Amino acid sequence: MPAIEVSNLQRAFSAGVLAVAGIDLRVDAGEIYAFLGPNGAGKTTTVRMLTTLLRPTGGSATVAGHDVVAEPAAVRAAIGVALQEAALDPLMTGRELIRMQATLHGIPRAEGQRRADDLLRRVGLVEAGDRRVGTYSGGMKRRLDLASALVHEPRVLFLDEPTTGLDPVSRKSIWEEVEALNREGTTVFLTTQYLEEADQLADRVGIISAGRIVAEGTPAALKAEVGKPRMELVLAAGERGDCVEVLSRFGDPLPPRDGTLMIEVAAGSAAIAPVVRALDEAGITVESLDVVEPTLDDVFVAKTGHHLEGDEASEPGTGEAEAVSG
Amino acid sequence: MDIALATDWATIRALVRRSANELIRVPGAAVPGVLAPTIFFLGLTAVFGNLTLLPGFTTGSYASFMVPVSMLQGAGFTGAAMGVNLARDIELGLFDRFLASPAPRWVLLTGLVLSAAIRSFIPATFVFLIALAVGAHLPGPGGLIVTYLCVVGTATIAACWSATIALRFKTQSAAPLMQTVMLALVLCTTAYAPQELLTGWLATAAEYNPFTQVVDAARQGFVGGVTWEGTWPAFAVIAALTALLGALALRGMRRTAY
Amino acid sequence: MKGSVAVVAELGRRSIRQTFRRPQLIAPLLVIPTLLLAVQAAGAGRAIDLPGFPPVESFFDFLLAGAMLQSALLAGNSGGIALAIDIEMGFTDRLLAAPIPRFAIVAGRLAGTAAMGAVTAVWFLAIGLIFGVRIEEGLLGALLMIALVTLAALSFGTLGAALALRSGSASVVQGTFPLVFVILFLSTAFFPADLLLEPARTIARFNPLSFIAEAVRDPVISVFSARELLEGLAGIVLVGAAGLALCSLALRRRLRLG
C-alpha cells in the first residue's frame, strides 16, 4: 500500500487562481519524498491538503490508506505534521508542548510524560525542555516542532520547509534526524526550496512549478535526464583561437557563459588529463578548468526555464532566468 | 469513563491549561479585562445614580441595579478576548497544530469556551467586590448562584460568537466586531433601567432581545427576591444561544479544516 | 517660518491621509460612542423627569455633546497611538534627523487628530438631525459645535501625543483607552452636575471637560451664551497648553536620551 497516493489534486482560490493545478503522485511506505520548488509554486498548499488543513477543490488523495476528505480523522491519527516557520506558543515550555501534543493524540498522561522525555533527549533539548519556547533559537524551535510531530509515532511525517532560514549547522542536525527516522521506517514527505536538501535527503524528488509537477524521479535519474557532466574552462586573456576546435574533439560544445567555455564530457573527470594535454599542444593556456556534474538546478532550468535558488522573491515565469540560461 | 471520552476530557483540560498560561505567565494580562467593566460600573453608577429617584425602580441603590450588568459585560469581554486569542493563534499558524490532530472539533471548541467560562469569574468577582465596597446589596446564596450561572453563560455565548468570527475572518482586526456585538447584546436590554422606564426604540428592542431575560435573572438577587419564573427563561436563552452560536463556530472550524 | 508651515502641512496631509485610508481606525471612534449614545439616550431617557434636570426636549439632545466629546477623546487617544507607531517604526527618527523644527512632528500628527475630530462632529450632527434633534441656534450653532469639537480633539490630541513621545510604545498609549471613560464619567458630558453622585459631582465641577461639554451642548439646548462659550474655550486652551508643555518635555527627554 502506498503511503501517499494523489490523483489530479487541485486547489483553486477565489478569482479562479489554481494554486495547485492537478498533481499526481505516489509515495511508497518507507520513502523520503521531496517536493522541490520556489515560493508560491504550490508546495504548502499541497501539504495543507494532504494534512487535512485545506479542502481540495478537485481530485483525490489518500494518506496512510485513508481518503483526506472522507476520513480526515483517520488521516490525522496516522500523520505527524511540522509546518512552515514552526509556529509554537512562546508561553509554553518545550516539555509542555510535547505533552499537550501527546494529549491531542489520546496518549495517556504517564506515557506522554515518558515520550516527552525520550523525544527531548532525541532532539537534544533536555536542558532547554523546561524553558519557555519564547527563549528558543530558530533551530531549537524546529527541533522541538519535529519532536512534537513524532509523539504518536506517526507512519507518515509531513515537513513543510523544515530548514528554511536555519544556519548550516542546525540544518545538518535536522537532516540527520530525518534520515534516522526514515531508517526506523517512517515515510517522510518534505517540501523544500533548497536543492541540496532534496539531493541529500530524498529517495525521490518531485519538482513543482506553478502548481504542477514538471519532473519526478530519483535525484540521479533526474540529473541524468538533463545531460552528461560538462567541462567548464576559463582561458587566459585573448586565448580563444583554435580552442573550440580542440575542445570539440572531446565532446559537444555548449553555449559559453560569462567567458566560460563549456563542453559536454561523457567521461566526466577522466577527460581532464587528455583535454589539458591537447590544449597544451595547441599552445593554449588554461586559467581554470572544472568538471561539473549536472545538478537539480540544471533539471529545474531544463524543466521550467529558470533557476530555483536566488530566484525566490520573483514569481515563477519572470524573465531573470532566461537571461542567464540563454 | 469511556476511553474516548477520557481522551476528549484530557484534551479539553490541556486546552484550558494552555489558555491559563496567558494569565499566569504574562504579568498584568488580567488587568484590561477587569478594568473595563469596573470603570463602567463605577462611572455609570456615579452618573446615573439618581435615576433610582424615578418611580419604577425596586431598589434605591443604582449600584445594586448596575452591578449584575457590569458582571455580564465583563464576561462578554472575556469571551470576546478568547476569540481574539483564537484569531491570533490562527494568524500565527498555532491553531494548525490542533486542527491537524485527531481531536474531535467539538472538543477543540469546548476547550476554548470552557477557558472563557472559567476566566469570566475574574472580572465578575472583581466588579462584585468593588460593588459591595461602594454599598451594593449583598444577594443571598441563591441569587448569587443565579448571577454567576448567568455570567458563565454569557462568557460561553460570547466565546462561541467570537470563535465564529475568528474562524471566519482569521484576523485579530475582527476584534471590534466580536466586542461591539457582545456589548450591544448586553446593553440593548434593561441594563440602564427597568423595562417600564425605557423610552423610544430601546423599549421595543429590550422587550424582544432575548438577553434581557439574562440581565433580569442575574439582577434578581441584587434588587429583590429570586424566583424560578424569573430564572428559567434566562437559562433557556443561554442554552438556545449557546446551541446556535456553538453550531456556527463548529461549522466555521469544519470550514477551516473540515 | 514659511518652510515650517510647508513641513507641517506635508506631515499633516500624511496623517490625515493615513486616518482616512484606514477605516478600521476611525470606525471604533464612531461606533462605540454611537452605540452608547443610542442606548443611554433611550435607557436613561426618563432622566429628564428628574427634579433639577435642565429643561431639554429629550435626553438625546442633552447627550449629543457628550457623544461628540467621547469621540474627540478617542480621536486624541488614537492619534497618540499613530504617533507611537511612527516612533516604533523609526519614522519619527527620520523626521528628527531632518532639518525641520521639532514641533512640526507633533503639529503634523495633530492635524490628523483634528480632522478626525471634525469628522466625528459632523457624524453626530447628522445622527442628531436624523433623530429629530433641533439645534436652537440653527446653522451657526451647528458650525460652532463642529469648530469646538475639532479644537477639543486637537487639545486632547496633545495629551495623546505627549504620552506617545514619553513612552514610545503604541500598546502603552492604547492602554490608556479606559482613562477616556474615567474622564467622561467624571464630567457633565452625560449628566448635569447637580444630579451626579458624589464624588463625581465635585470632580465634575472642576473637570475642564465639563466646561467644554457645556459649551458644545449650549447651541443645542438653549440660546447662545458667551459665558459658556468662553469657559469652553478656556477649557480647551488649558488642556491644550498642558498637553503641549508635556509634549515639549517628553520630546526634550527623548532627544537627550537618544
Coordinates of C-alpha atoms in Angstrom, one line a residue, chain C:
Chain C
M1 CA 8.8 80.2 9.2
K2 CA 7.5 79.6 5.7
G3 CA 9.4 76.4 5.5
S4 CA 7.9 75.1 8.8
V5 CA 4.4 75.8 7.5
A6 CA 5.2 73.7 4.5
V7 CA 6.6 70.8 6.6
V8 CA 3.6 70.9 9.0
A9 CA 1.3 70.9 6.0
E10 CA 3.0 67.9 4.4
L11 CA 3.1 65.9 7.7
G12 CA -0.5 66.9 8.4
R13 CA -1.6 65.7 4.9
R14 CA 0.2 62.4 5.6
S15 CA -1.5 61.9 8.9
I16 CA -4.9 62.9 7.5
R17 CA -4.5 60.5 4.5
Q18 CA -3.4 57.8 6.9
T19 CA -6.5 58.3 9.0
F20 CA -9.0 58.1 6.1
R21 CA -7.2 55.2 4.4
R22 CA -7.7 53.0 7.4
P23 CA -11.4 52.9 8.1
Q24 CA -10.8 50.3 10.8
L25 CA -9.1 53.0 12.8
I26 CA -11.8 55.6 12.5
A27 CA -14.8 53.1 12.8
P28 CA -14.3 52.4 16.6
L29 CA -14.2 56.2 17.2
L30 CA -17.7 56.4 15.9
V31 CA -19.3 53.0 16.6
I32 CA -18.8 52.8 20.4
P33 CA -19.9 56.4 21.1
T34 CA -22.9 56.0 18.8
L35 CA -23.9 52.7 20.5
L36 CA -23.6 54.3 23.9
L37 CA -25.5 57.4 22.8
A38 CA -28.3 55.3 21.4
V39 CA -28.5 53.0 24.5
Q40 CA -28.1 55.7 27.1
A41 CA -30.5 58.2 25.5
A42 CA -33.2 55.6 25.5
G43 CA -32.2 53.6 28.5
A44 CA -32.0 56.6 30.8
G45 CA -34.4 58.7 28.7
R46 CA -36.7 59.3 31.7
A47 CA -33.9 61.1 33.4
I48 CA -35.2 64.4 32.2
D49 CA -38.2 63.9 34.5
L50 CA -35.8 64.1 37.5
P51 CA -36.2 67.2 39.6
G52 CA -33.4 69.6 38.8
F53 CA -32.8 68.4 35.3
P54 CA -32.3 71.4 32.9
P55 CA -35.2 72.0 30.5
V56 CA -34.5 70.0 27.3
E57 CA -36.6 68.4 24.6
S58 CA -35.1 65.0 25.2
F59 CA -32.2 63.3 26.9
F60 CA -30.8 62.6 23.5
D61 CA -30.4 66.3 22.9
F62 CA -28.5 66.5 26.2
L63 CA -26.3 63.6 25.4
L64 CA -25.3 64.6 21.9
A65 CA -22.4 66.8 23.1
G66 CA -21.2 64.0 25.4
A67 CA -21.0 61.6 22.5
M68 CA -19.1 64.1 20.3
L69 CA -16.6 64.7 23.1
Q70 CA -16.3 61.0 23.7
S71 CA -15.3 60.6 20.0
A72 CA -12.9 63.6 20.3
L73 CA -11.2 62.0 23.3
L74 CA -10.9 58.7 21.5
A75 CA -9.5 60.5 18.5
G76 CA -6.9 62.1 20.7
N77 CA -6.0 58.6 22.0
S78 CA -5.9 57.1 18.6
G79 CA -3.7 60.0 17.3
G80 CA -1.3 59.2 20.1
I81 CA -1.3 55.5 19.0
A82 CA -0.5 56.6 15.5
L83 CA 2.4 58.7 16.7
A84 CA 3.7 55.9 18.9
I85 CA 3.6 53.5 15.9
D86 CA 5.6 56.1 13.9
I87 CA 8.2 56.2 16.8
E88 CA 8.2 52.3 17.0
M89 CA 8.8 52.0 13.3
G90 CA 11.5 54.7 13.2
F91 CA 9.6 57.2 11.1
T92 CA 10.0 59.8 13.8
D93 CA 13.7 59.3 13.9
R94 CA 13.9 60.1 10.2
L95 CA 12.0 63.3 10.9
L96 CA 14.2 64.2 13.9
A97 CA 17.2 63.8 11.7
A98 CA 15.8 66.1 9.1
P99 CA 16.4 69.9 9.2
I100 CA 12.8 70.7 10.3
P101 CA 11.6 72.2 13.5
R102 CA 10.8 69.7 16.3
F103 CA 7.3 71.0 16.9
A104 CA 6.4 70.1 13.2
I105 CA 6.5 66.4 14.1
V106 CA 3.8 66.9 16.8
A107 CA 1.9 69.5 14.8
G108 CA 1.7 67.4 11.7
R109 CA 0.2 64.5 13.7
L110 CA -2.3 66.8 15.5
A111 CA -3.6 67.8 12.1
G112 CA -4.8 64.2 11.6
T113 CA -6.4 64.2 15.1
A114 CA -8.2 67.4 14.4
A115 CA -9.5 66.1 11.1
M116 CA -10.9 63.0 13.0
G117 CA -12.5 65.4 15.5
A118 CA -14.2 67.3 12.7
V119 CA -15.5 64.0 11.1
T120 CA -16.9 62.8 14.4
A121 CA -18.7 66.2 15.0
V122 CA -20.3 66.1 11.6
W123 CA -21.3 62.4 12.1
F124 CA -23.1 63.1 15.3
L125 CA -24.7 66.2 14.0
A126 CA -26.1 64.1 11.1
I127 CA -27.3 61.5 13.6
G128 CA -28.8 64.1 15.7
L129 CA -30.7 65.7 12.8
I130 CA -31.9 62.3 11.6
F131 CA -33.3 61.5 15.0
G132 CA -35.0 64.8 15.4
V133 CA -32.6 67.0 17.4
R134 CA -33.4 70.6 16.8
I135 CA -30.4 72.9 17.2
E136 CA -31.8 76.0 18.9
E137 CA -29.0 78.2 17.4
G138 CA -29.5 76.9 13.9
L139 CA -26.8 76.6 11.3
L140 CA -24.4 79.0 13.0
G141 CA -24.8 76.9 16.2
A142 CA -24.0 73.7 14.3
L143 CA -20.9 75.3 12.8
L144 CA -19.9 76.4 16.3
M145 CA -20.3 72.9 17.6
I146 CA -18.1 71.5 14.8
A147 CA -15.4 74.1 15.5
L148 CA -15.4 73.4 19.2
V149 CA -15.3 69.6 18.8
T150 CA -12.4 69.9 16.3
L151 CA -10.5 72.2 18.7
A152 CA -11.3 69.8 21.6
A153 CA -9.9 66.8 19.6
L154 CA -6.8 68.9 18.9
S155 CA -6.3 69.7 22.5
F156 CA -6.9 66.1 23.6
G157 CA -4.5 65.1 20.9
T158 CA -1.7 66.9 22.6
L159 CA -2.1 64.7 25.6
G160 CA -2.1 61.6 23.5
A161 CA 1.0 62.9 21.6
A162 CA 2.8 63.6 24.9
L163 CA 2.1 60.1 26.1
A164 CA 3.4 58.7 22.8
L165 CA 6.6 60.8 22.9
R166 CA 7.2 59.9 26.6
S167 CA 6.6 56.1 26.2
G168 CA 7.3 55.5 22.6
S169 CA 5.0 52.5 22.8
A170 CA 1.7 52.0 21.0
S171 CA 0.5 49.5 23.5
V172 CA 1.1 51.9 26.4
V173 CA -0.9 54.6 24.6
Q174 CA -3.6 52.1 23.8
G175 CA -3.7 51.0 27.4
T176 CA -4.9 54.5 28.4
F177 CA -8.1 53.9 26.4
P178 CA -10.1 53.2 29.6
L179 CA -8.9 56.5 31.0
V180 CA -11.1 58.2 28.4
F181 CA -14.1 56.8 30.1
V182 CA -12.9 57.8 33.5
I183 CA -12.6 61.4 32.4
L184 CA -16.0 61.3 30.7
F185 CA -17.8 59.8 33.7
L186 CA -16.3 62.4 36.0
S187 CA -17.7 65.3 33.9
T188 CA -21.0 66.7 32.9
A189 CA -20.7 65.1 29.5
F190 CA -23.5 62.6 30.2
F191 CA -25.5 64.2 33.1
P192 CA -26.0 67.5 34.8
A193 CA -23.5 68.1 37.6
D194 CA -26.2 68.6 40.3
L195 CA -27.6 65.1 39.6
L196 CA -24.3 63.3 39.7
L197 CA -23.5 61.2 42.8
E198 CA -20.5 62.2 45.0
P199 CA -17.6 62.2 44.5
A200 CA -18.2 62.6 40.7
R201 CA -20.3 65.7 41.4
T202 CA -17.4 67.6 43.0
I203 CA -14.8 66.4 40.5
A204 CA -17.1 67.3 37.5
R205 CA -17.3 70.9 38.7
F206 CA -13.6 71.3 38.2
N207 CA -13.1 68.9 35.2
P208 CA -12.2 71.0 32.2
L209 CA -14.2 68.5 30.1
S210 CA -17.4 69.7 31.9
F211 CA -16.8 73.2 30.6
I212 CA -16.1 72.0 27.1
A213 CA -19.2 69.8 27.2
E214 CA -21.4 72.7 28.3
A215 CA -20.1 74.9 25.5
V216 CA -20.7 72.2 22.9
R217 CA -24.2 71.5 24.3
D218 CA -25.2 75.1 24.6
P219 CA -26.2 75.7 21.0
V220 CA -28.5 72.6 21.1
I221 CA -30.4 73.2 24.2
S222 CA -30.6 76.9 24.8
V223 CA -29.9 80.4 23.4
F224 CA -26.3 81.4 22.9
S225 CA -24.3 82.3 25.9
A226 CA -21.0 84.0 25.5
R227 CA -20.0 82.9 29.0
E228 CA -20.4 79.2 28.3
L229 CA -18.5 79.5 25.1
L230 CA -15.6 81.4 26.7
E231 CA -15.5 78.8 29.5
G232 CA -15.4 76.0 27.0
L233 CA -12.6 77.7 25.0
A234 CA -10.7 78.2 28.2
G235 CA -11.1 74.5 29.0
I236 CA -9.7 73.6 25.5
V237 CA -6.8 76.0 25.8
L238 CA -6.0 74.8 29.3
V239 CA -5.9 71.1 28.2
G240 CA -4.0 72.0 25.0
A241 CA -1.4 74.1 26.9
A242 CA -0.8 71.4 29.4
G243 CA -0.5 68.8 26.6
L244 CA 1.9 70.9 24.6
A245 CA 4.1 71.5 27.7
L246 CA 4.2 67.8 28.3
C247 CA 5.0 67.1 24.7
S248 CA 7.8 69.5 24.8
L249 CA 9.2 67.9 28.0
A250 CA 8.8 64.4 26.5
L251 CA 10.5 65.4 23.2
R252 CA 13.4 67.0 25.0
R253 CA 13.8 63.9 27.1
R254 CA 13.7 61.7 24.1
L255 CA 16.3 63.8 22.3
R256 CA 18.6 63.9 25.4
L257 CA 18.4 60.1 25.9
G258 CA 18.8 59.5 22.2

